[in-house]
Amino acid sequence: MAKNTRILMAKPGLDGHDRGAKYIARALKDHGYEVIYTGIRQTPESIVQTALQEDVDFVGLSLLSGAHNELFPKIVELLRENEAEDITVFGGGVIPEQDIPVLKEKGIKAVFTPGTPIDEVVEFIEEHTKK
Amino acid sequence: MLDKIIDGNIRAVSRAISLVENDGRDKEALIDQLYPNCGSAVVWGVTGPPGAGKSTLVDKLIKRERAQDHKVAVIAVDPSSPFSGGAILGDRLRMQRHATDPNVFIRSMASRGHLGGVAGATSDAIKVFDAAGFDVIIIETIGVGQTEVEIIEISDIVLLVLVPGMGDEIQALKAGVMEIGDIFIVNKKDHHGADKLKAEVEYVLNLKDTKNSERNPVVMTNANLDEGIQKLHESIYEYLETIKNNQQLKANRKKRLVSEIKNILTAKMVEQFSNYVDINQEIKKWSEQVYNGQIRPYQLINDKIQSFIKELQKNDIEN
């Protein structure tokens, strides 16, 4: 049995719009990944604890409330505090172009905005999967 | 790694479970090393059809267990796609309130093609949690139909979650899943037909030849509203007490070892045989031969195994 790539799809913050997260979860499942889905309104702490317990390779964050500049880096920081900086974090949602370089600087490896073809996400996962 | 697991370090436990899931090289040594530290945890199996409310019920049971200051581990199994091999593991969604409790460890597990309602790695993952000092390990199976009964082989007590609307008492009378419950739960008790279901289950249990004191409890719950859970929790402990006193628990655990050892033996024999022939490669050729009528299936496999045994004997003599 080969190692299966495990991905946590999580929604931090207070917005309840989870269609995007569900779409990505479903598409990643169809590409052969094991996707753990936590549902809406998660705190950075609960997302990080979940990532640790589930031993995931990736954490995908979806957020449409505008709080990404606070919450995304907070999750990267908490992972680092728990010696889990090897987990790759990516994000998506309604995120203004000018925020993306800032988020990347803070350790979010990729940001996918609405309209991104799913192949781009899969390519990213493949590229960052530890062989 | 071993010390960290026994210490209950989250990352060590988590990685050990990945190791057994991925059937990693060091898996066998790890499990054997953990073995002396196993045996103190009580394993609860929670099973039932899809959408019966298993995860919600587990969430509420975790709450009761935490109130007693028990350390709780959960293994929640969901199916892998037969097409892509991927999976959506969504059981913990209902239990996320416990995510930041350091004494609750929830792990989602994909079935990865394993039939029987759990994953192939579930029983080894139980050992990791057991050695890590968890008092209670709850296994939530995939949503089951009539035959996925492997949960009885890995748990001390089975909670069978039923919901109204699944047919008449003949369904309850049938062999398979309906036989494996130690405690029967009629969840969604506010739904139409819940009382009737309870009566049917009790009717079928009455046909069972057991002493009154050991009769399987039937508990009605509404997990969503946290109704009936206290009673269920008490029933679990009463039942555990009963099977401890009548030696059934001990007998069950011994029976479990029989099937565990049998499984290891079977897996190891297939592995040995795979070292001799690349099954994945050869099986296509074999099926082609059977398809073309060149050979019959039993004859083919018997021949292959005979030549495998001869090969082993030859090696023995040479060594």
Coordinates of N, CA and C in Angstrom, one line a residue, chain A residues 1-4 6 25-26 28-40 42-43 45-47 49-56 82-87, chain B residues 4 10-11 14-19 21-23 80-81 84-94 96 98-101 104-112:
Chain A
M1 N 0.8 -1.2 0.0 CA 0.0 0.0 0.0 C 0.9 1.3 0.0
A2 N 0.7 2.1 -1.0 CA 1.5 3.3 -1.0 C 0.9 4.4 -0.1
K3 N 1.7 5.4 0.2 CA 1.3 6.4 1.1 C 0.2 7.3 0.4
N4 N -0.9 7.5 1.1 CA -1.9 8.3 0.5 C -1.7 9.8 1.0
R6 N -2.9 13.1 2.4 CA -4.0 13.6 3.2 C -4.1 15.1 3.3
A25 N -13.0 20.0 -2.0 CA -12.9 18.7 -1.3 C -13.3 17.6 -2.2
R26 N -14.4 17.8 -2.8 CA -15.0 16.7 -3.7 C -14.0 16.5 -4.9
L28 N -10.8 17.0 -5.0 CA -9.5 16.4 -4.6 C -9.8 14.9 -4.3
K29 N -11.0 14.6 -3.7 CA -11.3 13.2 -3.5 C -11.3 12.5 -4.9
D30 N -11.9 13.1 -5.9 CA -11.9 12.5 -7.2 C -10.5 12.3 -7.9
H31 N -9.6 13.1 -7.3 CA -8.2 12.9 -7.8 C -7.4 12.0 -7.0
G32 N -8.1 11.3 -6.0 CA -7.4 10.2 -5.3 C -6.8 10.6 -3.9
Y33 N -7.2 11.8 -3.5 CA -6.6 12.3 -2.2 C -7.6 12.0 -1.0
E34 N -7.1 11.8 0.1 CA -8.0 11.6 1.3 C -8.2 13.0 1.9
V35 N -9.4 13.5 1.9 CA -9.7 14.8 2.3 C -10.5 14.8 3.6
I36 N -10.0 15.5 4.6 CA -10.7 15.6 5.9 C -11.4 16.9 5.9
Y37 N -12.7 16.9 6.2 CA -13.4 18.1 6.1 C -14.0 18.4 7.5
T38 N -13.7 19.7 8.0 CA -14.1 20.0 9.4 C -15.3 20.8 9.5
G39 N -15.8 21.4 8.3 CA -17.0 22.2 8.4 C -16.6 23.7 8.7
I40 N -17.7 24.5 8.9 CA -17.5 25.9 9.0 C -17.1 26.4 10.4
Q42 N -14.3 27.4 12.1 CA -13.3 26.7 12.9 C -12.3 27.8 13.4
T43 N -11.8 27.6 14.6 CA -10.7 28.5 15.1 C -9.4 28.1 14.6
E45 N -6.9 27.4 16.3 CA -6.4 26.4 17.2 C -7.0 25.0 16.9
S46 N -8.3 25.0 16.6 CA -8.9 23.7 16.3 C -8.4 23.2 14.9
I47 N -8.2 24.1 14.0 CA -7.7 23.6 12.7 C -6.3 23.0 12.9
Q49 N -4.9 21.7 15.7 CA -5.0 20.5 16.4 C -5.5 19.3 15.5
T50 N -6.5 19.7 14.7 CA -7.0 18.7 13.7 C -5.9 18.2 12.8
A51 N -5.1 19.2 12.2 CA -4.1 18.8 11.3 C -3.0 17.9 12.0
L52 N -2.8 18.1 13.2 CA -1.8 17.3 13.9 C -2.3 15.9 14.2
Q53 N -3.6 15.8 14.6 CA -4.2 14.5 14.9 C -4.4 13.7 13.6
E54 N -4.7 14.4 12.5 CA -4.9 13.7 11.3 C -3.7 13.4 10.5
D55 N -2.5 13.9 10.9 CA -1.3 13.8 10.3 C -1.4 14.1 8.8
V56 N -1.9 15.3 8.5 CA -2.1 15.6 7.1 C -0.8 16.2 6.5
N82 N 4.0 24.2 16.9 CA 3.8 22.8 17.2 C 4.8 22.0 16.4
E83 N 5.8 22.6 15.9 CA 6.8 21.8 15.2 C 6.2 21.1 14.0
A84 N 5.3 21.7 13.3 CA 4.6 21.1 12.2 C 4.7 22.0 11.0
E85 N 5.9 22.6 10.8 CA 6.0 23.5 9.7 C 6.2 22.7 8.4
D86 N 6.3 21.4 8.5 CA 6.4 20.6 7.3 C 5.0 20.5 6.6
I87 N 4.0 20.8 7.3 CA 2.6 20.8 6.7 C 2.5 22.0 5.8
Chain B
K4 N 7.8 8.4 23.1 CA 6.9 9.5 22.8 C 5.4 9.1 22.6
I10 N 1.1 13.9 20.7 CA 0.2 14.0 19.6 C 0.8 13.6 18.3
R11 N 2.0 14.2 18.0 CA 2.6 14.0 16.7 C 3.1 12.6 16.6
S14 N 0.1 10.3 16.1 CA -0.4 10.6 14.8 C 0.4 9.9 13.7
R15 N 1.7 10.0 13.8 CA 2.6 9.5 12.8 C 2.6 8.0 12.9
A16 N 2.5 7.4 14.1 CA 2.5 6.0 14.2 C 1.3 5.4 13.5
I17 N 0.2 6.1 13.6 CA -1.1 5.7 13.0 C -0.9 5.7 11.5
S18 N -0.2 6.8 11.0 CA 0.0 6.8 9.5 C 0.9 5.7 9.1
L19 N 1.9 5.4 9.9 CA 2.8 4.3 9.6 C 2.0 2.9 9.5
E21 N -1.2 2.7 8.9 CA -2.1 2.9 7.7 C -1.4 2.6 6.4
N22 N -0.2 3.1 6.3 CA 0.6 3.0 5.0 C 1.4 1.7 5.0
D23 N 1.2 0.9 6.0 CA 1.9 -0.4 6.0 C 3.4 -0.2 5.8
S80 N -13.4 4.7 1.1 CA -12.6 5.2 0.0 C -13.3 5.0 -1.3
S81 N -13.1 5.9 -2.3 CA -13.7 5.8 -3.6 C -13.2 4.6 -4.3
S84 N -11.4 6.5 -7.6 CA -10.1 7.3 -7.5 C -9.3 6.9 -6.3
G85 N -9.8 6.1 -5.4 CA -9.0 5.8 -4.2 C -9.1 6.9 -3.2
G86 N -9.6 8.1 -3.6 CA -9.7 9.2 -2.6 C -10.9 9.0 -1.7
A87 N -11.0 10.0 -0.7 CA -12.1 9.8 0.3 C -12.4 11.2 0.8
I88 N -13.6 11.4 1.2 CA -14.0 12.5 2.0 C -14.3 12.0 3.4
L89 N -13.5 12.5 4.4 CA -13.6 12.0 5.7 C -14.3 13.1 6.5
G90 N -15.6 12.9 6.7 CA -16.4 14.0 7.3 C -17.0 13.7 8.6
D91 N -16.6 12.6 9.3 CA -17.2 12.3 10.5 C -16.9 13.2 11.7
R92 N -15.6 13.7 11.6 CA -15.2 14.6 12.7 C -15.9 15.9 12.7
L93 N -16.5 16.3 11.6 CA -17.3 17.5 11.5 C -18.2 17.6 12.7
R94 N -18.8 16.5 13.1 CA -19.8 16.5 14.2 C -19.1 16.5 15.6
Q96 N -16.1 18.4 16.2 CA -15.1 19.4 16.2 C -15.0 20.2 17.5
H98 N -14.6 19.1 20.3 CA -13.6 18.5 21.1 C -12.1 18.7 20.5
A99 N -12.0 19.4 19.4 CA -10.7 19.4 18.7 C -9.6 19.9 19.5
T100 N -9.9 20.9 20.4 CA -8.8 21.5 21.1 C -8.6 20.9 22.5
D101 N -9.4 19.9 22.8 CA -9.3 19.2 24.1 C -8.1 18.3 24.0
V104 N -8.7 14.5 24.1 CA -9.5 13.8 23.0 C -8.7 13.8 21.7
F105 N -8.6 12.6 21.1 CA -7.8 12.5 19.9 C -8.7 11.8 18.9
I106 N -9.0 12.6 17.8 CA -9.9 12.1 16.8 C -9.1 11.8 15.5
R107 N -9.3 10.6 15.0 CA -8.5 10.3 13.8 C -9.5 9.8 12.7
S108 N -9.5 10.4 11.6 CA -10.3 9.9 10.5 C -9.5 8.9 9.7
M109 N -10.2 7.9 9.2 CA -9.5 6.8 8.5 C -10.3 6.4 7.3
A110 N -9.7 6.3 6.1 CA -10.4 5.9 4.9 C -10.3 4.3 4.9
S111 N -11.3 3.7 4.4 CA -11.3 2.2 4.4 C -10.3 1.6 3.4
R112 N -9.9 2.4 2.4 CA -8.8 2.0 1.5 C -9.1 0.6 0.9

